[in-house]
PDB file of C-alpha atoms in Angstrom:
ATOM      1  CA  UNK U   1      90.123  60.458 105.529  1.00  0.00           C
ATOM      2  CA  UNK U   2      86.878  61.587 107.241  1.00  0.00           C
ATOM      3  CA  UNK U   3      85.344  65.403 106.561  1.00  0.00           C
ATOM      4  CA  UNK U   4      86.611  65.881 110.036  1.00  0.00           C
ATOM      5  CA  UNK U   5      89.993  64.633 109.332  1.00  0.00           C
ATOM      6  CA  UNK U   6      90.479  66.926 106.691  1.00  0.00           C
ATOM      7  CA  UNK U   7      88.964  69.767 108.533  1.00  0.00           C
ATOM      8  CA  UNK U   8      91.700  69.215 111.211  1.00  0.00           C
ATOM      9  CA  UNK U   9      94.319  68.616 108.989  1.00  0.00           C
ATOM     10  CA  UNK U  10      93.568  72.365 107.503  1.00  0.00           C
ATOM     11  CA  UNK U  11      93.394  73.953 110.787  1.00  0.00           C
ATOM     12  CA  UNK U  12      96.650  72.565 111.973  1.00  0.00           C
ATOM     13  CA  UNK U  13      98.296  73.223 108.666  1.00  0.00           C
ATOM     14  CA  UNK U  14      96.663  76.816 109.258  1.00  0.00           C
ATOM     15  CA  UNK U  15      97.339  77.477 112.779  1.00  0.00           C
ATOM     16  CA  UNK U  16     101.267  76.848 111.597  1.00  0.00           C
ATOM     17  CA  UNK U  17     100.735  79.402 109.008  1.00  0.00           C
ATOM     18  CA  UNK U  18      99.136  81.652 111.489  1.00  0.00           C
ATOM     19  CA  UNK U  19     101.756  81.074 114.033  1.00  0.00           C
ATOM     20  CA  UNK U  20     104.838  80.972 111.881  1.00  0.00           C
ATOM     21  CA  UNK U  21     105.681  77.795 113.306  1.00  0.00           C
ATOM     22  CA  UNK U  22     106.185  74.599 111.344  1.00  0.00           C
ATOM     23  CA  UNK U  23     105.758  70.199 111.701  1.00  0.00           C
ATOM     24  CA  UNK U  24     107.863  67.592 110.584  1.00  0.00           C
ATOM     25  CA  UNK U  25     104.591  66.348 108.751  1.00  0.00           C
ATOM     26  CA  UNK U  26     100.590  65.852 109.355  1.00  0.00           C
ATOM     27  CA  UNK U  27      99.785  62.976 111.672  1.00  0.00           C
ATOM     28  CA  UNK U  28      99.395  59.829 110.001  1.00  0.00           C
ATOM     29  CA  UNK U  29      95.493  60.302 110.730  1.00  0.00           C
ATOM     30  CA  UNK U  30      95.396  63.285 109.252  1.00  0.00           C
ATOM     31  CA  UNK U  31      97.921  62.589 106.416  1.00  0.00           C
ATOM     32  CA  UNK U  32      96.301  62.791 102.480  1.00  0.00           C
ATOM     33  CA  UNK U  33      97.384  59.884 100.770  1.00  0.00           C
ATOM     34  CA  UNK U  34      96.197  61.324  96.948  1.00  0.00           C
ATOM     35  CA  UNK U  35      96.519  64.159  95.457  1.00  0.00           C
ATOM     36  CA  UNK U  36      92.886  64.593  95.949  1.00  0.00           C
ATOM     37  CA  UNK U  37      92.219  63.920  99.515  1.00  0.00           C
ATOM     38  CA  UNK U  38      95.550  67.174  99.464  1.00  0.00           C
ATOM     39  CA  UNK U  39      92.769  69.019  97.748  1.00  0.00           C
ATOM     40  CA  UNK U  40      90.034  68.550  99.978  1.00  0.00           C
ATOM     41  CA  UNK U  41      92.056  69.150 102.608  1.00  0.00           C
ATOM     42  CA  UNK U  42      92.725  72.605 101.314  1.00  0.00           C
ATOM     43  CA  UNK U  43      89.935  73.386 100.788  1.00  0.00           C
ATOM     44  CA  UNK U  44      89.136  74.127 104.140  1.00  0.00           C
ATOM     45  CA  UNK U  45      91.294  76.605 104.229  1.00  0.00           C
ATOM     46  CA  UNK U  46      88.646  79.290 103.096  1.00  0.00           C
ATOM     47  CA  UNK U  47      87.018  79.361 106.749  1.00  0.00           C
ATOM     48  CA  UNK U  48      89.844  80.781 107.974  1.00  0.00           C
ATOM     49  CA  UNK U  49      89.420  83.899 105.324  1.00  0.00           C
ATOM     50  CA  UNK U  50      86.130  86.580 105.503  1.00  0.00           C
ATOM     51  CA  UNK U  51      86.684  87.678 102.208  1.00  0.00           C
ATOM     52  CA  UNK U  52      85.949  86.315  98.666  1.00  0.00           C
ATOM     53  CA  UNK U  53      88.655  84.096  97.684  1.00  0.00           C
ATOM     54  CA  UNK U  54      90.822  86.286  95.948  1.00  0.00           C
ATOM     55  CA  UNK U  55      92.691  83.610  93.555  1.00  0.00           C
ATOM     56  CA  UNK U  56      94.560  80.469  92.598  1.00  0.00           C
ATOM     57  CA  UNK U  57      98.810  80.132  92.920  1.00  0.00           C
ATOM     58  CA  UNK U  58     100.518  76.953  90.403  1.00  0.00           C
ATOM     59  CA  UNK U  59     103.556  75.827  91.913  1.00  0.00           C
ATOM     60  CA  UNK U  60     106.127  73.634  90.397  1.00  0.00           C
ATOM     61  CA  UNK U  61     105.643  75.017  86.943  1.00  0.00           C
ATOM     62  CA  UNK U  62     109.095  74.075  85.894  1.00  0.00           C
ATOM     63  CA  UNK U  63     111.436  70.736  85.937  1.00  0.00           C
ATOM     64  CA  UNK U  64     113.863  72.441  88.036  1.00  0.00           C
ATOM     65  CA  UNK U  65     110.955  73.364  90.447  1.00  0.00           C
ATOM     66  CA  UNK U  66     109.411  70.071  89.752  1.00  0.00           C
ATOM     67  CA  UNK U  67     112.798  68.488  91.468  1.00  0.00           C
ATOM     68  CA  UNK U  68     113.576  70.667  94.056  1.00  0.00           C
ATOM     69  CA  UNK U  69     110.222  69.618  96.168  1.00  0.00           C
ATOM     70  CA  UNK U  70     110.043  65.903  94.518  1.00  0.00           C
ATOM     71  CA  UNK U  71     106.856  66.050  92.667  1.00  0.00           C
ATOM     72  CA  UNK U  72     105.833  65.206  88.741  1.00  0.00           C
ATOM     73  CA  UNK U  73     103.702  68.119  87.865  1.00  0.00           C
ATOM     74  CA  UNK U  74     102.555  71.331  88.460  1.00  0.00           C
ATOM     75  CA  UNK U  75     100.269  71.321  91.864  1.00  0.00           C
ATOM     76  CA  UNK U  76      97.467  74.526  92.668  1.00  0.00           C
ATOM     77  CA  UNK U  77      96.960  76.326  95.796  1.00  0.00           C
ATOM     78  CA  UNK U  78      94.460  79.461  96.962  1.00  0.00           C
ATOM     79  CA  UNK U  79      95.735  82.878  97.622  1.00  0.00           C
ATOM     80  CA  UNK U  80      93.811  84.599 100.356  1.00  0.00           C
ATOM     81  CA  UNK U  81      92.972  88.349 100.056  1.00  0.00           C
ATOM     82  CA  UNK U  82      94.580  88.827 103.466  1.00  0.00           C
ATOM     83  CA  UNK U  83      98.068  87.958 102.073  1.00  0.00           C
ATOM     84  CA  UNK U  84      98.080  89.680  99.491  1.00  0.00           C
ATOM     85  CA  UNK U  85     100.069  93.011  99.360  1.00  0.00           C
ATOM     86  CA  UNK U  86      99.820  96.124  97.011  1.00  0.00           C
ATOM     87  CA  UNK U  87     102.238  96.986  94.374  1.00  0.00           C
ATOM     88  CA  UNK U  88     104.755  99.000  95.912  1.00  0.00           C
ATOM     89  CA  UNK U  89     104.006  97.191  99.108  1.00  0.00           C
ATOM     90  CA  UNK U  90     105.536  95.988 102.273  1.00  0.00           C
ATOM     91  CA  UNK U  91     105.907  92.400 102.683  1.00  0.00           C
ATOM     92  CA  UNK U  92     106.887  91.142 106.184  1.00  0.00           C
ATOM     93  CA  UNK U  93     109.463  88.745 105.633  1.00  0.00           C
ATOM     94  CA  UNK U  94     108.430  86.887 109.517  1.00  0.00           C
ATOM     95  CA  UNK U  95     110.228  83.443 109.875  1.00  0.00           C
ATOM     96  CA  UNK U  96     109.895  82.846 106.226  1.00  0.00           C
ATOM     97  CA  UNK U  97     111.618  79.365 105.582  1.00  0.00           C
ATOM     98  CA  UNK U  98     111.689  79.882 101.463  1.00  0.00           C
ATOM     99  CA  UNK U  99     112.701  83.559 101.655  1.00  0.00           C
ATOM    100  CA  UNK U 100     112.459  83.769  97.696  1.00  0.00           C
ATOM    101  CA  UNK U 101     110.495  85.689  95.815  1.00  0.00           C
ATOM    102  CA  UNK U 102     109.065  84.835  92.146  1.00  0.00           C
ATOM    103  CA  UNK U 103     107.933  86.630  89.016  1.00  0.00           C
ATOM    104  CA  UNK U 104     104.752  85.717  87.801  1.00  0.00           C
ATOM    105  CA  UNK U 105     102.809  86.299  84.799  1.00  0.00           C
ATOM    106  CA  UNK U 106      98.828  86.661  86.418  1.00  0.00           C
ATOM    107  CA  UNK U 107      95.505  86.285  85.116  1.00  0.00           C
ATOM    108  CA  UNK U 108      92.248  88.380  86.286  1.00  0.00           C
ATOM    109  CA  UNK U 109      89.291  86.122  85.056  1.00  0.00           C
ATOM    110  CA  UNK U 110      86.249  87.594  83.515  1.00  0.00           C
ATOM    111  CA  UNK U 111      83.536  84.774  83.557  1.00  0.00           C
ATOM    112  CA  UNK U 112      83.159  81.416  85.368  1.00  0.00           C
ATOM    113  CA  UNK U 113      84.649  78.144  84.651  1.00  0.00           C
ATOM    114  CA  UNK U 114      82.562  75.660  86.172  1.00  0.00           C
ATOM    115  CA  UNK U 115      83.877  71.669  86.209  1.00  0.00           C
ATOM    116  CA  UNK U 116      82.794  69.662  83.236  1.00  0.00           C
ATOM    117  CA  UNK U 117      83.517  66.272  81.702  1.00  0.00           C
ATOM    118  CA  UNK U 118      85.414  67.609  78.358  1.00  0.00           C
ATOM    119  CA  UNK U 119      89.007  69.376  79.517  1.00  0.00           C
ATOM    120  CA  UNK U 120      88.953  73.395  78.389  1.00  0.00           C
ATOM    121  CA  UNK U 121      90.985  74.221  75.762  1.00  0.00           C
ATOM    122  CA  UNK U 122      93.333  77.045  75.845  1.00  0.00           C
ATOM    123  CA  UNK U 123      90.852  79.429  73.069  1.00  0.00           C
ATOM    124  CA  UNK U 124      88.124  79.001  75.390  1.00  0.00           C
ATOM    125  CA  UNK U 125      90.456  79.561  79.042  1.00  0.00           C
ATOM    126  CA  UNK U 126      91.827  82.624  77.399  1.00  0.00           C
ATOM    127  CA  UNK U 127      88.274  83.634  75.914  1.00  0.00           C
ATOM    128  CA  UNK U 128      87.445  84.023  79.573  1.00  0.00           C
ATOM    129  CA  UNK U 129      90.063  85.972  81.093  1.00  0.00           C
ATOM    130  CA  UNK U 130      90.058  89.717  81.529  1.00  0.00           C
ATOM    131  CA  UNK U 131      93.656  91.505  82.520  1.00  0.00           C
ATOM    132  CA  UNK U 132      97.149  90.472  82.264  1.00  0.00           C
ATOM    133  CA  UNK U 133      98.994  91.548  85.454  1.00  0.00           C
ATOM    134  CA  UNK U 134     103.149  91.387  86.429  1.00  0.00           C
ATOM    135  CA  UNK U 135     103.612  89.924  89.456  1.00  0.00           C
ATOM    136  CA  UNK U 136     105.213  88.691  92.072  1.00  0.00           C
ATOM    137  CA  UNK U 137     104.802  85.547  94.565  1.00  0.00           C
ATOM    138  CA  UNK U 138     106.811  84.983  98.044  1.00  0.00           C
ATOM    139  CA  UNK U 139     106.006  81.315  98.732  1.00  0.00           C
ATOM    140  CA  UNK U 140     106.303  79.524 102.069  1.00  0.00           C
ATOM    141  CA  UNK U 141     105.708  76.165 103.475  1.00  0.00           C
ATOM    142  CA  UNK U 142     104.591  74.671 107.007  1.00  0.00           C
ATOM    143  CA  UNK U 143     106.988  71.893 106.667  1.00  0.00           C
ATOM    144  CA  UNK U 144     110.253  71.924 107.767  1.00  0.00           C
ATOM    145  CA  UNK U 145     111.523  70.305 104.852  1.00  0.00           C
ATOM    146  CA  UNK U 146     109.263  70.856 102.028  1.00  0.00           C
ATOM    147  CA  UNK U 147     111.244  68.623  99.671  1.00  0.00           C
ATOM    148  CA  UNK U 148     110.286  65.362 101.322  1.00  0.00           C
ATOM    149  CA  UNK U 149     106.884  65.959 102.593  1.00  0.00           C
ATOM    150  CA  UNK U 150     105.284  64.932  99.085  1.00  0.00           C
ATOM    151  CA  UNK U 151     102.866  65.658  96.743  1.00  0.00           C
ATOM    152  CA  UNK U 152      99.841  65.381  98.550  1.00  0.00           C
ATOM    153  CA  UNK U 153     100.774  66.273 101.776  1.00  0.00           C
ATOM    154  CA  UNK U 154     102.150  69.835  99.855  1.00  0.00           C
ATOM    155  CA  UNK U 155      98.780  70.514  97.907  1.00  0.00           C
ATOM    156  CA  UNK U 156      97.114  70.341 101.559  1.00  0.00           C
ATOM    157  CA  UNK U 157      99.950  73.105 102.270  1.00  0.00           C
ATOM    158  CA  UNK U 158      98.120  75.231  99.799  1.00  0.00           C
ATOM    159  CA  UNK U 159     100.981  74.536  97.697  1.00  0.00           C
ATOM    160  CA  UNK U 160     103.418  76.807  99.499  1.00  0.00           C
ATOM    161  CA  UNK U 161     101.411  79.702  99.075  1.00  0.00           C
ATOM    162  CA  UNK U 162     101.894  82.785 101.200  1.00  0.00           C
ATOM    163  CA  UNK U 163     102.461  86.253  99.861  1.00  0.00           C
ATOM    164  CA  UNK U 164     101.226  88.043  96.323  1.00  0.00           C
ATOM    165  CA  UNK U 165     101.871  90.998  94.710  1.00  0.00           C
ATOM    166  CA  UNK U 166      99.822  91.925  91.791  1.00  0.00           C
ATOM    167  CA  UNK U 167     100.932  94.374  89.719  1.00  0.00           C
ATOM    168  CA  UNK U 168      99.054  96.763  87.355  1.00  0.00           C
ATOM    169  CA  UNK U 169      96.956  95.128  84.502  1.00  0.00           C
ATOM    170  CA  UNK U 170      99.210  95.478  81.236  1.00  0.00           C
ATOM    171  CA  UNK U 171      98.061  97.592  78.246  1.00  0.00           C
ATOM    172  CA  UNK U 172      95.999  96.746  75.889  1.00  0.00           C
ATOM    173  CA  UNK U 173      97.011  94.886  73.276  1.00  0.00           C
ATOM    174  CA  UNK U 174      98.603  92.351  75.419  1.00  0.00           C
ATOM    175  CA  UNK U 175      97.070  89.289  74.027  1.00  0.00           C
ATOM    176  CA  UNK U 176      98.931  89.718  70.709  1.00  0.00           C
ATOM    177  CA  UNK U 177     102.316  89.664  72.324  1.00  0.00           C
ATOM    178  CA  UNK U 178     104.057  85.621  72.515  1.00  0.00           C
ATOM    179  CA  UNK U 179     104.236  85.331  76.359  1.00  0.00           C
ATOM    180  CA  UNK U 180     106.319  82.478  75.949  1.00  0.00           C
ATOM    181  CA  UNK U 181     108.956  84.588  74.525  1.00  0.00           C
ATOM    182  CA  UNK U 182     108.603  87.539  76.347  1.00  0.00           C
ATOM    183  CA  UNK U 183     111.684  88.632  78.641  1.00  0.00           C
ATOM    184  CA  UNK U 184     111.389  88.803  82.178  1.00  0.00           C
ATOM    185  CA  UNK U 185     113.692  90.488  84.867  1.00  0.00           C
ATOM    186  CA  UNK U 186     114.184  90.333  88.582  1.00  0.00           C
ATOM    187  CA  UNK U 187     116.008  93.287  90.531  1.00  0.00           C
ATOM    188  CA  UNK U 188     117.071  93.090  94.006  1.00  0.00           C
ATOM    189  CA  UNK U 189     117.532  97.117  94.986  1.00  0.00           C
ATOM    190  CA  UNK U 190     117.744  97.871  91.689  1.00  0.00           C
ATOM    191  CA  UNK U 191     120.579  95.659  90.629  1.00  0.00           C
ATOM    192  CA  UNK U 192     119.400  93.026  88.152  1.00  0.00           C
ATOM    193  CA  UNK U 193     118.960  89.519  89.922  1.00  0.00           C
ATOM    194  CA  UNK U 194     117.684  87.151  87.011  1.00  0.00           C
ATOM    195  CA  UNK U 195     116.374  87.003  83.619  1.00  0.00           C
ATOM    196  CA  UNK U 196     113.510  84.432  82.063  1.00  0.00           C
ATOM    197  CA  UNK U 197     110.973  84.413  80.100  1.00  0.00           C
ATOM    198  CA  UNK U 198     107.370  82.660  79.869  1.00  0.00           C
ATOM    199  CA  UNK U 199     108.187  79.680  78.365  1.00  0.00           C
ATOM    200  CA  UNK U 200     109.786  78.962  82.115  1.00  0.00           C
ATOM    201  CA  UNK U 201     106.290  78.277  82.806  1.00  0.00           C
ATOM    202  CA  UNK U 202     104.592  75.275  81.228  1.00  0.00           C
ATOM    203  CA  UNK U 203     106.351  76.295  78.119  1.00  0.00           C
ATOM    204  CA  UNK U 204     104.007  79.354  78.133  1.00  0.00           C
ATOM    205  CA  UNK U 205     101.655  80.879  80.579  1.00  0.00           C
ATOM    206  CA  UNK U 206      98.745  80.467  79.294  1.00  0.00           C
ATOM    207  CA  UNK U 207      99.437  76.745  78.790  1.00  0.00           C
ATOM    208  CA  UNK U 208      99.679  76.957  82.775  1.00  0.00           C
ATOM    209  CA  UNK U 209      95.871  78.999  83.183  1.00  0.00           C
ATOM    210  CA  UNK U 210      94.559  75.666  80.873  1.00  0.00           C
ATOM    211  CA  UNK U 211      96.143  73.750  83.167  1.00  0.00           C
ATOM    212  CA  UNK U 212      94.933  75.241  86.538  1.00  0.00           C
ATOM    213  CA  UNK U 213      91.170  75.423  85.030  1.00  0.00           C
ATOM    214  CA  UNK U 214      91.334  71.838  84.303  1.00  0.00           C
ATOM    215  CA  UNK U 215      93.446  71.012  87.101  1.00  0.00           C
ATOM    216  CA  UNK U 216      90.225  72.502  89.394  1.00  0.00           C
ATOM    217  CA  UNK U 217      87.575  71.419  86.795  1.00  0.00           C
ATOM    218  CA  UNK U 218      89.241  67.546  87.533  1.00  0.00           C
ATOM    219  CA  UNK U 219      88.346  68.296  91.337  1.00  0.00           C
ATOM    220  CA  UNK U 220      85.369  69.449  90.960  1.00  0.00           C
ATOM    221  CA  UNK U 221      86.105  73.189  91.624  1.00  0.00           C
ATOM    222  CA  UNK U 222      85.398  76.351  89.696  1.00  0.00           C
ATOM    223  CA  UNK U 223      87.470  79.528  88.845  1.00  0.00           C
ATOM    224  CA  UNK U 224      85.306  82.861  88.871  1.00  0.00           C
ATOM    225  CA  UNK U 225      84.884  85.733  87.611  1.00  0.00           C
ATOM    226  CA  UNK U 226      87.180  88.303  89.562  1.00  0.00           C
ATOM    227  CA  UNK U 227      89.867  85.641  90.642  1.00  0.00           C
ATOM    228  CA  UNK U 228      93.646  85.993  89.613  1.00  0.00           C
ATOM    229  CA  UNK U 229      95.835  82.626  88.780  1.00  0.00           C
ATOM    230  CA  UNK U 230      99.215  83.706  88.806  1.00  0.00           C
ATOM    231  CA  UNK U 231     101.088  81.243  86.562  1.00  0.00           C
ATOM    232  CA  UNK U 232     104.529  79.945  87.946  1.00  0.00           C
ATOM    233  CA  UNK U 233     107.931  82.041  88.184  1.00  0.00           C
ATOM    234  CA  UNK U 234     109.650  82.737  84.752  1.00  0.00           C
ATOM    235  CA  UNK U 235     112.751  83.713  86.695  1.00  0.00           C
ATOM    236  CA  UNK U 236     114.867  81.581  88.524  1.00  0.00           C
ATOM    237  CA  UNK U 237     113.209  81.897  92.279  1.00  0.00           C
ATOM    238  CA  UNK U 238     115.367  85.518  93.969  1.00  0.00           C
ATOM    239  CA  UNK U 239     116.468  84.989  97.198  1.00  0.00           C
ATOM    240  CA  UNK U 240     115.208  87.531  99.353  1.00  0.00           C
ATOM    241  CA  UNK U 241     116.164  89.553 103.031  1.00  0.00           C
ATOM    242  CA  UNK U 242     114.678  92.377 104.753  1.00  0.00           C
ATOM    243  CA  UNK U 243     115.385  95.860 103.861  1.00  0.00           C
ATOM    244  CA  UNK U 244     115.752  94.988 100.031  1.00  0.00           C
ATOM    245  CA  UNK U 245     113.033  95.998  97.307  1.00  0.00           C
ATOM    246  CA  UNK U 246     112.502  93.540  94.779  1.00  0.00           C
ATOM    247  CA  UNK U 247     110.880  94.210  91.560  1.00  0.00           C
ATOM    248  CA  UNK U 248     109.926  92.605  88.189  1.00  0.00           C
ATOM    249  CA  UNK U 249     110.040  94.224  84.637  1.00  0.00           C
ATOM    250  CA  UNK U 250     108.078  92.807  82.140  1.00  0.00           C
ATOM    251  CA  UNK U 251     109.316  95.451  79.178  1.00  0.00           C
ATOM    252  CA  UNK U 252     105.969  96.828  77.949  1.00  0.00           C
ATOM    253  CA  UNK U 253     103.591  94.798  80.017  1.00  0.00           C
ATOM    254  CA  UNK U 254     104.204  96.470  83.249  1.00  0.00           C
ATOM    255  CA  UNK U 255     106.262  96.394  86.411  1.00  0.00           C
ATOM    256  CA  UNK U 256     105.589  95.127  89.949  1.00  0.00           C
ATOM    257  CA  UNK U 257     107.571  96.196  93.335  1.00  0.00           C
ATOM    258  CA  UNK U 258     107.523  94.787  97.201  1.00  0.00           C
ATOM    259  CA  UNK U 259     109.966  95.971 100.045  1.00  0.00           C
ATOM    260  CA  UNK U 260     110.657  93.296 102.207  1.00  0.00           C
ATOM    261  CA  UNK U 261     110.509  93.951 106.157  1.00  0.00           C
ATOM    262  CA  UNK U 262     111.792  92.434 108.934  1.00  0.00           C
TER     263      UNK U 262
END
């Protein structure tokens, strides 16, 4: 693919997005064939945004999420700050194909992590981060079936990304607390809707963070200071209609809310 092919193959993906309107797939001129060229493709996605990017999304963070859209690993996309809703929110539900929403374990970053030859290991990826936030991520796709599509084509997709919630940062004394172990709940209206835990994701969040900031360092991109990574859903993804308020409680690290609107 030419520059320019990517370029249009992010504005069409984006004009969907815009439009709430989906394809079948890209045009076999503007189709990635690796998961790379899917990256650059992305990529372009940031002219479409006038604020600083506010963070980074990993999809397919478990086997059963690995199936469902027919890929073999975990797969990162950008969340824009224009999608992304306060805690305690509303969160237009539109012609959302998904209509799920996810709990999420999120990262704030506190210094840069530039690409380099050696992969990060987890010390230093968790030396770097800031805040610990509960939250919660309403994923879409452009496709009309997202399950056949394939890998690359669905990393140019931003990797279904499409709504955040992030939640208040948890207390201190967070990092002392086994994230892979920690309970996680989903409520629909108040009514419980699904239990998890971190080890859902990656076997533990912060196993997925290494994996994004080497994942990006691979691709010669950089996570920064100020950007959130939310992690992957520890609870099996909650389906989702209007007029319902979903909410995750992660015990002592915090809660997280949305209402969902027609």
């Amino acid at each position: 693919m030419t520059e320019d092919d990517m370029r249009a193959a992010s504005d069409l993906l984006f004009s969907h997005w815009r439009e709430q309107t989906r394809l079948d797939a890209l045009p076999p001129r503007l189709r990635p064939a690796t998961r790379a060229e899917g990256y650059r493709v992305q990529a372009f996605i940031e002219a479409h945004t006038a604020r600083p990017l506010f963070g980074w999304k990993i999809a397919a963070t478990s086997a059963a999420g690995q199936k469902h859209i027919n890929v073999d690993g975990p797969l990162a996309g950008r969340l824009l700050a224009e999608r992304v809703i306060a805690d305690g929110g509303a969160c237009p539900l539109g012609n959302n194909l998904m209509r799920v929403a996810e709990m999420e374990f999120a990262f704030r970053m506190a210094a840069d992590l530039p690409p380099r030859a050696a992969p990060y290991t987890q010390d230093e990826v968790m030396g770097c981060v800031d805040t610990l936030h509960p939250a919660i991520e309403i994923p879409d796709s452009r496709f009309h079936d997202f399950t056949k599509v394939g890998l690359a084509q669905l990393v140019a997709d931003n990797a279904c990304a499409h709504r955040f919630v992030l939640g208040p940062a948890a207390p201190e004394g967070w990092r002392a607390v086994d994230l892979a172990a920690h309970p996680v709940r989903a409520f629909v209206n108040e009514g419980i809707a699904g239990e998890g835990s971190g080890s859902v994701v990656l076997g533990d969040p912060r196993i997925a963070l290494t994996w994004l900031v080497n994942e990006l360092s691979r691709h010669q991109m950089t996570l920064r200071a100020g950007e959130v990574v939310t992690t992957g859903t520890c609870v099996k993804p909650v389906a989702i209609a209007a007029g319902e308020t979903i909410s995750g409680d992660f015990g002592p690290l915090g809660r997280v809310a949305v209402t969902i609107k027609s």
